[in-house]
XYZ file of C-alpha atoms in Angstrom:
582
model
C 84.480 -47.817 -2.909
C 84.894 -51.307 -2.242
C 81.842 -53.122 -1.742
C 81.566 -54.026 2.368
C 81.817 -49.911 2.418
C 79.107 -49.443 0.214
C 76.775 -52.095 1.974
C 77.870 -50.235 5.378
C 76.876 -46.726 3.865
C 73.632 -48.202 2.140
C 72.925 -49.294 5.715
C 73.260 -45.932 7.654
C 71.283 -44.866 4.633
C 68.269 -47.610 6.026
C 68.442 -47.279 9.295
C 68.133 -42.908 8.466
C 65.048 -43.277 6.305
C 63.774 -46.433 8.691
C 63.585 -42.798 11.437
C 62.555 -41.052 9.583
C 59.582 -42.570 8.818
C 59.027 -43.590 12.126
C 59.557 -39.255 13.650
C 57.279 -38.909 10.363
C 53.995 -41.511 11.033
C 54.306 -40.922 14.948
C 53.765 -36.666 13.342
C 51.427 -37.282 10.949
C 48.622 -39.785 13.408
C 49.649 -38.698 16.828
C 49.125 -34.768 16.056
C 46.009 -33.343 15.416
C 47.357 -30.543 12.598
C 46.085 -27.257 11.543
C 43.878 -27.048 8.270
C 46.094 -25.363 6.460
C 49.501 -26.997 7.492
C 47.789 -29.956 5.605
C 48.596 -29.736 2.154
C 52.732 -29.030 2.625
C 51.658 -32.237 4.745
C 51.086 -33.847 2.108
C 53.441 -32.806 -0.091
C 56.171 -34.475 2.546
C 54.550 -37.727 2.196
C 55.498 -38.004 -1.650
C 59.155 -36.641 -1.144
C 59.388 -39.350 1.331
C 57.602 -42.094 -0.907
C 59.504 -41.005 -3.121
C 62.946 -40.736 -1.694
C 62.011 -44.644 -0.375
C 61.542 -45.541 -4.145
C 64.831 -44.455 -5.249
C 66.745 -45.441 -2.369
C 65.110 -49.035 -2.234
C 66.233 -48.941 -6.184
C 69.670 -47.984 -5.431
C 70.001 -50.998 -2.648
C 68.129 -53.400 -5.184
C 70.808 -52.891 -7.726
C 74.073 -52.472 -5.756
C 72.494 -55.010 -2.880
C 75.433 -58.235 -2.431
C 73.423 -60.328 -1.449
C 69.866 -62.398 -2.404
C 68.009 -61.803 0.331
C 68.997 -58.094 0.942
C 67.371 -57.731 -2.975
C 64.352 -59.960 -2.166
C 64.004 -57.008 0.566
C 64.293 -54.458 -1.342
C 62.478 -55.738 -4.157
C 59.145 -55.763 -2.203
C 59.348 -52.546 -1.042
C 59.691 -51.366 -4.393
C 56.869 -53.222 -5.334
C 54.644 -51.591 -2.382
C 55.366 -48.075 -2.585
C 55.580 -48.043 -6.358
C 51.563 -49.312 -6.309
C 50.799 -46.595 -3.905
C 52.064 -43.942 -6.017
C 50.984 -45.381 -9.351
C 47.723 -45.626 -7.285
C 48.303 -42.026 -5.679
C 48.868 -40.557 -9.640
C 45.373 -42.383 -10.587
C 43.766 -40.488 -7.807
C 44.639 -37.432 -8.892
C 44.464 -37.898 -12.835
C 40.219 -39.184 -11.930
C 40.686 -35.173 -9.848
C 41.664 -33.282 -11.782
C 39.480 -30.890 -12.474
C 39.406 -30.359 -8.668
C 41.909 -27.390 -6.991
C 44.598 -29.840 -5.869
C 43.821 -28.785 -1.932
C 41.139 -31.231 -2.754
C 43.655 -33.516 -4.290
C 46.146 -33.755 -1.898
C 43.626 -34.867 0.218
C 42.233 -37.705 -1.107
C 46.060 -39.476 -1.873
C 47.009 -38.736 1.553
C 45.464 -41.944 3.446
C 46.386 -43.804 0.145
C 50.217 -42.949 1.069
C 49.030 -42.592 5.008
C 49.030 -46.226 4.380
C 52.090 -47.054 2.234
C 54.462 -45.491 5.273
C 53.007 -47.484 8.176
C 53.138 -50.709 5.861
C 56.520 -50.457 4.918
C 57.735 -49.715 8.530
C 55.302 -52.419 9.938
C 57.832 -54.419 7.480
C 60.926 -52.359 8.483
C 60.140 -53.805 11.927
C 59.831 -57.424 11.156
C 62.663 -57.494 9.328
C 64.084 -55.685 12.747
C 62.426 -58.682 14.730
C 64.122 -61.607 12.523
C 67.507 -59.983 13.407
C 66.716 -59.790 17.178
C 66.302 -63.897 16.947
C 69.030 -64.429 14.910
C 71.692 -62.969 16.726
C 69.997 -64.583 20.098
C 69.081 -67.780 19.974
C 66.719 -68.466 22.870
C 62.758 -68.941 21.424
C 61.125 -68.364 24.799
C 63.247 -65.247 25.180
C 62.347 -64.314 21.991
C 58.734 -64.658 22.705
C 58.146 -63.228 26.005
C 60.128 -60.052 24.956
C 58.433 -60.308 21.256
C 55.786 -59.049 23.775
C 57.437 -56.840 26.435
C 58.487 -54.495 23.567
C 55.336 -54.850 21.675
C 53.342 -53.749 24.920
C 56.286 -50.600 25.706
C 56.234 -49.241 22.400
C 51.989 -49.897 21.854
C 51.558 -47.432 25.020
C 53.862 -45.229 24.787
C 51.268 -45.388 20.560
C 48.097 -44.683 22.981
C 50.037 -42.221 24.500
C 50.323 -39.657 21.464
C 47.486 -36.569 21.916
C 45.531 -38.557 19.092
C 44.832 -41.068 20.477
C 42.897 -40.148 23.244
C 40.259 -37.868 24.030
C 41.270 -36.063 26.484
C 44.283 -38.084 27.148
C 45.601 -40.249 29.353
C 48.915 -41.409 32.040
C 51.479 -43.850 31.562
C 49.816 -46.288 33.716
C 46.816 -46.530 31.376
C 48.311 -46.219 28.425
C 50.458 -49.724 29.690
C 47.116 -51.062 31.662
C 45.059 -50.625 27.912
C 48.334 -51.461 25.883
C 49.400 -55.113 27.792
C 45.552 -55.841 27.799
C 46.022 -55.426 23.751
C 48.682 -57.957 22.876
C 47.478 -60.239 25.567
C 44.334 -60.282 24.310
C 42.994 -59.866 27.787
C 39.586 -57.094 27.179
C 40.065 -55.978 30.639
C 39.935 -52.674 30.460
C 40.564 -48.988 33.135
C 38.896 -46.700 29.997
C 36.074 -46.826 28.189
C 37.173 -47.350 24.328
C 33.806 -45.750 22.238
C 34.905 -42.467 24.840
C 38.674 -42.359 25.419
C 39.841 -43.121 22.505
C 39.686 -41.551 19.117
C 39.403 -43.775 15.936
C 43.063 -43.787 15.688
C 43.306 -45.083 19.205
C 40.979 -47.803 18.413
C 43.161 -48.950 15.201
C 46.419 -48.725 17.823
C 44.174 -51.480 19.663
C 43.150 -53.134 16.756
C 46.823 -53.520 15.812
C 48.216 -55.195 18.970
C 45.193 -56.854 19.062
C 45.919 -58.438 15.496
C 49.736 -59.143 16.046
C 49.377 -60.445 20.304
C 46.412 -62.470 19.247
C 48.796 -64.847 16.288
C 52.186 -63.549 17.610
C 54.515 -61.038 16.236
C 56.947 -64.335 15.396
C 53.957 -65.678 13.510
C 54.074 -62.309 11.220
C 58.015 -62.362 10.874
C 58.436 -65.284 9.018
C 55.642 -65.174 7.110
C 56.873 -61.989 5.727
C 60.272 -64.562 5.394
C 58.699 -65.309 2.357
C 59.078 -62.134 0.650
C 63.513 -62.185 1.791
C 63.298 -65.912 0.326
C 65.512 -67.490 2.725
C 64.736 -68.190 6.571
C 67.851 -69.381 9.110
C 67.594 -73.362 11.089
C 67.192 -70.757 14.303
C 64.826 -68.834 12.939
C 63.000 -72.635 12.462
C 63.521 -73.322 15.302
C 61.389 -70.199 17.105
C 58.682 -70.304 14.783
C 58.530 -74.161 16.038
C 58.109 -73.422 19.343
C 55.114 -71.102 18.692
C 53.057 -73.039 15.820
C 53.550 -75.879 17.888
C 54.721 -77.704 14.334
C 57.151 -80.979 15.585
C 59.599 -80.665 12.119
C 61.371 -77.955 10.863
C 60.284 -77.920 6.819
C 56.989 -76.734 7.291
C 57.261 -74.233 9.850
C 57.166 -71.389 7.380
C 54.522 -72.678 4.985
C 52.655 -73.324 8.310
C 53.535 -69.483 9.449
C 51.832 -68.503 5.891
C 49.094 -70.701 6.506
C 48.169 -69.696 10.250
C 47.879 -65.651 8.901
C 46.086 -67.199 5.572
C 43.699 -68.055 7.479
C 43.217 -66.156 9.781
C 43.237 -63.150 7.743
C 40.351 -65.099 6.043
C 38.203 -66.409 8.282
C 38.282 -62.883 10.556
C 37.406 -61.137 6.680
C 34.858 -63.455 6.192
C 33.402 -62.288 10.318
C 33.341 -59.281 9.473
C 31.115 -59.305 6.744
C 28.596 -61.256 8.539
C 29.041 -58.750 10.967
C 28.849 -55.365 8.787
C 24.512 -56.925 7.357
C 23.565 -58.459 11.270
C 24.162 -54.503 12.126
C 22.636 -52.880 8.915
C 19.927 -51.704 10.409
C 21.322 -50.456 13.631
C 21.564 -46.873 14.196
C 23.451 -46.881 16.750
C 26.496 -47.966 15.720
C 27.793 -44.547 12.869
C 30.973 -46.705 11.267
C 29.595 -49.735 10.721
C 33.087 -51.178 8.252
C 35.111 -50.869 11.394
C 32.809 -51.721 13.146
C 32.402 -55.239 11.773
C 36.471 -55.882 11.034
C 37.278 -54.650 14.756
C 34.744 -57.090 16.581
C 36.013 -59.704 13.733
C 39.102 -59.490 15.052
C 38.361 -58.747 18.408
C 36.182 -61.609 18.337
C 38.886 -64.152 16.498
C 41.832 -63.114 18.812
C 40.037 -63.763 21.990
C 39.846 -60.250 22.851
C 37.031 -58.889 24.257
C 37.469 -55.172 23.427
C 34.489 -53.548 21.973
C 34.466 -50.050 20.698
C 30.179 -49.574 21.483
C 29.495 -47.804 24.924
C 28.560 -50.736 27.430
C 29.624 -53.433 24.871
C 27.791 -55.737 23.508
C 25.272 -55.003 26.961
C 24.364 -52.203 24.547
C 20.512 -52.777 24.227
C 20.634 -53.401 20.549
C 23.679 -55.418 20.656
C 22.625 -57.536 23.305
C 19.098 -57.967 21.794
C 20.889 -58.849 18.294
C 21.218 -62.432 18.329
C 22.565 -63.380 15.330
C 25.500 -60.749 15.535
C 25.654 -62.757 18.731
C 26.072 -65.726 16.668
C 28.202 -64.834 14.524
C 30.395 -63.211 17.771
C 31.229 -67.122 19.019
C 31.524 -68.272 15.681
C 34.100 -66.217 15.908
C 35.529 -67.264 19.319
C 35.647 -70.922 19.213
C 37.417 -70.500 15.494
C 40.106 -68.328 17.361
C 39.568 -70.703 20.401
C 40.102 -74.189 19.037
C 43.895 -73.043 17.320
C 45.223 -73.139 13.438
C 46.253 -77.008 14.387
C 42.445 -78.193 15.070
C 41.473 -76.413 12.100
C 44.521 -77.369 9.827
C 43.606 -81.431 11.086
C 40.118 -81.986 9.798
C 41.213 -79.901 7.018
C 43.525 -82.419 6.219
C 41.217 -85.240 6.638
C 37.935 -83.534 4.432
C 40.098 -83.218 1.666
C 41.401 -86.728 2.179
C 37.803 -88.092 2.270
C 37.111 -86.565 -1.039
C 39.846 -87.671 -2.888
C 39.033 -90.848 -1.500
C 35.144 -90.740 -2.553
C 36.459 -89.494 -5.976
C 39.135 -91.728 -6.392
C 38.433 -95.043 -6.225
C 41.531 -96.319 -7.129
C 43.708 -93.504 -5.003
C 46.058 -96.128 -3.098
C 45.998 -94.674 1.483
C 47.597 -95.860 4.205
C 45.529 -96.791 7.173
C 47.244 -94.456 8.898
C 45.191 -91.951 11.751
C 44.762 -88.518 9.953
C 42.745 -86.987 13.030
C 45.472 -86.870 15.925
C 45.136 -87.791 19.125
C 45.737 -84.004 20.410
C 42.769 -83.081 17.658
C 40.752 -85.384 19.730
C 41.388 -84.580 23.222
C 40.715 -80.842 22.370
C 37.929 -81.375 20.719
C 36.251 -84.355 23.343
C 37.121 -81.598 25.995
C 36.086 -78.030 24.398
C 32.439 -80.040 23.587
C 31.917 -80.765 26.796
C 32.915 -77.373 28.330
C 31.132 -75.717 25.731
C 27.588 -78.233 26.090
C 27.222 -78.223 30.410
C 28.215 -74.183 30.228
C 25.446 -73.782 28.631
C 22.729 -76.295 30.134
C 24.682 -74.768 33.346
C 23.733 -71.153 32.781
C 20.419 -71.901 30.677
C 18.992 -73.612 34.634
C 21.020 -70.844 35.987
C 20.089 -67.646 35.107
C 16.262 -68.781 33.654
C 14.815 -66.227 36.135
C 17.903 -64.220 37.383
C 19.948 -62.313 34.099
C 17.557 -64.140 31.654
C 14.302 -62.632 31.920
C 14.626 -59.548 29.312
C 14.780 -62.568 26.721
C 11.080 -62.998 26.027
C 11.272 -66.058 23.783
C 12.916 -69.299 23.917
C 15.781 -69.006 20.884
C 16.829 -65.683 23.065
C 17.451 -67.467 26.548
C 19.515 -70.210 23.958
C 21.616 -68.136 22.442
C 22.341 -65.650 25.109
C 23.552 -69.189 27.394
C 25.174 -70.526 24.830
C 27.140 -66.386 24.978
C 27.922 -67.301 28.307
C 28.836 -70.616 27.809
C 31.969 -69.400 25.009
C 32.870 -65.963 26.611
C 34.007 -66.554 29.438
C 36.881 -69.698 27.492
C 39.216 -66.121 26.908
C 36.627 -64.221 25.248
C 35.424 -61.158 27.983
C 32.376 -60.001 26.023
C 29.263 -59.756 27.766
C 26.297 -59.452 26.699
C 24.892 -59.223 30.687
C 26.345 -57.378 33.228
C 28.435 -60.364 35.534
C 27.450 -58.255 38.311
C 24.150 -59.567 38.461
C 24.943 -63.073 38.376
C 23.954 -65.419 41.604
C 26.866 -66.780 42.732
C 27.428 -70.375 41.537
C 26.926 -68.579 37.920
C 29.952 -67.016 38.888
C 31.886 -69.834 40.569
C 31.416 -71.595 37.047
C 33.172 -68.979 34.507
C 35.785 -68.519 37.661
C 36.262 -71.848 36.482
C 36.132 -71.947 32.962
C 38.606 -68.934 32.398
C 40.952 -70.943 34.109
C 40.557 -73.820 31.759
C 40.522 -71.417 28.667
C 40.626 -71.790 25.522
C 43.425 -74.967 23.092
C 47.431 -74.602 22.403
C 48.911 -73.133 19.801
C 44.950 -70.682 19.489
C 44.408 -67.109 20.402
C 42.652 -68.018 23.988
C 44.496 -68.338 26.764
C 44.204 -70.219 30.578
C 45.819 -73.311 31.355
C 43.843 -74.910 27.928
C 41.753 -77.528 27.364
C 44.389 -80.021 27.178
C 46.076 -79.256 30.276
C 42.923 -80.409 31.922
C 42.274 -83.429 29.797
C 45.150 -85.007 30.564
C 45.169 -83.932 34.103
C 42.052 -85.392 34.785
C 42.955 -88.791 33.041
C 46.071 -89.260 35.135
C 43.772 -88.762 37.884
C 41.788 -92.666 36.754
C 44.617 -93.799 35.240
C 46.839 -93.252 39.365
C 42.848 -94.157 40.783
C 43.130 -97.964 38.621
C 46.780 -98.135 39.507
C 48.096 -97.924 36.517
C 51.251 -97.008 35.608
C 50.533 -95.271 32.041
C 48.188 -93.561 30.894
C 45.977 -94.715 28.257
C 42.988 -93.263 25.480
C 41.789 -93.528 22.294
C 44.390 -96.428 21.203
C 47.454 -94.268 22.136
C 49.781 -93.823 25.130
C 50.245 -90.337 26.398
C 53.783 -89.392 27.065
C 55.155 -88.926 31.186
C 56.343 -85.913 29.439
C 53.021 -84.091 28.855
C 51.050 -84.834 31.547
C 54.518 -83.804 34.003
C 54.065 -80.851 31.852
C 50.296 -80.352 32.408
C 50.616 -80.502 36.218
C 53.566 -78.442 36.366
C 50.711 -75.447 34.533
C 47.858 -76.346 36.782
C 50.303 -75.712 40.030
C 52.101 -72.368 38.221
C 48.235 -70.963 37.278
C 47.401 -71.044 41.139
C 50.314 -70.192 42.782
C 50.710 -66.980 40.252
C 47.018 -66.163 40.495
C 46.495 -67.015 44.460
C 49.436 -64.395 45.341
C 48.165 -61.771 42.578
C 44.942 -62.300 45.395
C 46.486 -61.815 47.731
C 48.629 -58.383 46.625
C 45.482 -57.128 45.580
C 43.649 -57.502 48.711
C 46.938 -55.759 50.009
C 46.911 -52.707 47.986
C 42.638 -52.055 47.431
C 40.482 -50.969 50.335
C 39.637 -53.110 53.134
C 35.692 -53.362 52.517
C 36.439 -54.978 48.821
C 34.151 -57.502 47.912
C 36.575 -60.867 48.113
C 35.010 -62.681 45.016
C 35.061 -59.296 42.205
C 38.760 -59.865 43.580
C 39.291 -63.362 43.305
C 36.868 -62.670 39.714
C 39.421 -59.429 38.260
C 42.980 -62.286 38.511
C 41.790 -65.214 37.307
C 40.117 -63.186 34.338
C 43.434 -61.538 34.353
C 45.746 -64.251 34.369
C 43.767 -66.684 31.669
C 43.479 -63.593 29.752
C 39.821 -63.418 29.327
C 39.070 -59.131 29.983
C 35.534 -60.410 32.091
C 35.120 -58.342 35.315
C 32.198 -57.319 38.238
C 32.929 -53.595 37.143
C 36.207 -53.981 39.192
C 38.628 -52.396 36.601
C 38.113 -49.099 36.349
C 38.190 -48.615 39.945
C 41.492 -50.549 40.426
C 44.134 -49.051 42.864
C 47.610 -47.893 41.128
C 49.568 -50.310 42.456
C 47.027 -52.837 41.192
C 46.364 -52.704 37.913
C 50.090 -53.419 37.352
C 49.438 -56.288 39.474
C 47.294 -57.239 36.778
C 49.592 -55.791 34.270
C 51.688 -58.083 35.661
C 49.663 -61.107 35.669
C 48.030 -61.070 32.205
C 51.604 -60.637 31.037
C 52.165 -63.619 32.503
C 49.157 -65.602 31.308
C 49.552 -64.282 27.558
C 53.100 -66.186 27.665
C 52.883 -68.850 30.497
C 55.371 -69.057 32.996
C 56.959 -71.885 31.927
C 57.313 -71.032 29.205
C 59.594 -68.254 30.959
C 60.364 -70.556 33.407
C 61.641 -73.265 30.514
C 63.596 -70.164 28.773
C 66.201 -68.897 31.844
C 66.553 -72.842 33.740
C 66.678 -75.276 30.311
C 69.908 -77.180 30.232
C 70.819 -79.380 27.646
C 70.105 -83.051 29.509
C 73.453 -85.063 29.798
C 72.732 -86.885 32.325
C 75.153 -90.423 32.992
C 74.191 -90.845 36.365
C 71.271 -91.961 38.647
C 70.403 -91.865 42.102
C 68.792 -94.400 43.904
C 64.954 -94.327 43.759
C 62.475 -93.653 47.352
C 59.282 -93.710 47.609
C 57.363 -90.129 49.517
C 54.569 -90.371 51.368
C 52.268 -88.173 49.699
C 48.506 -88.549 51.546
């Protein structure tokens, strides 16, 4: 058989196995099975895992290209390790009934199938943006596909307690992928552990972006294309292509490590909480949700639950995770580089170091803006809510923690330790402002971003002083950055204004306008805070909010650039004329 025909046949078999694995996963997790069915079910898992191992071995030895061999080798390693673990577990429980042994190895085999399918899915995504080269469209498309796929997964019988409509499933999936946190159903009661796990995976993929994970797994493949570099560079905010994939690796590794550390601290902070049954899952869920600025919680009433809202150590852990996730990996890595070089220079006196600024202008602007917003919000809420929502906190530590949390959470996180419907109107207006600003660029948060607000503010002072250039910290900010900042501000207000108008049309006439405004700002900035308005939205309003969440996460300007950008070869210039502004 010619090599090309052999490779084509192997690819068809690969796709056949992918379909089988997908159906098996859906059948396994999506439906409840009787106890007498579990043993043949596990036998099926063993047969399927063994078949995948054998086929990937054939693919490895018959493969023509290095990248094909690398993918097959990774699959072999994963499946082999899981089968070995299953054998060890079987030997340890050898004296027990074989039904008992099969139940013990079932979770290991299920985990292996899920991991295998995710790897295959990421390979598919890489293939798509190899074929279709438009970074913005691919980025937007990945979020759209993930939201729709998540909606169908949440509609599986085992994912919910009492079933779910497509609209509510799509709303929940979009809110998860866009790391918003708005919920039309109670995540703790209406979703089972499987449903909550699906939401958690959507949050993680949506928080970092599927392209980041795809580029991370490119290391296993051993090769990467120039097009992939351009796609990932745009999402990771890298200037060049040289370190794009190393940056993707660093982002994933940094995220996983920080989320694990956060989960450990959360676990110990709630160790004596009797309300929380599964503390390990609770810790992992809230660590990922906090770092990704998602705002989802799996306890009734969210963090407003009595045993949580007075747990100040837990709240500080959540705040730290929110801040790190909202700053973005670029800022963290920039500070790490500064600390690393300072330590090297401290111990190696003779090291020649060029006096080039390590902390970039972008880092300085983000840090100063973030600090100003956090401190201002902290002081403002401490004063405005001292005799209102803070009355139940009897200690000064409690009041300070509550004020700090109210300053941090609106920055796209969406956790609430108070009932926002009980807030004073000035406080709610300030919350809306914080939601609109949001987090920092290349972070897990949304909003118009801190750097956008900073550039717009600096440009106002520049124009007021009659200067033609915006300058700060001894650097000149490019006119392109300033123009982009004002474009983002205008687009955000247009989208939010249109959404407010649509909700006022679709909702009853007696709907409070402040609730509508608050909801739309929260959706666009992917915050997730609500004045108890989300659960009572009409069907039409839910689709409006879904669209607003999606636009807020991907950025309308990114979509427009992807659709409208043209190669700029203008060899002409029109006559210039000034326009009256005011």
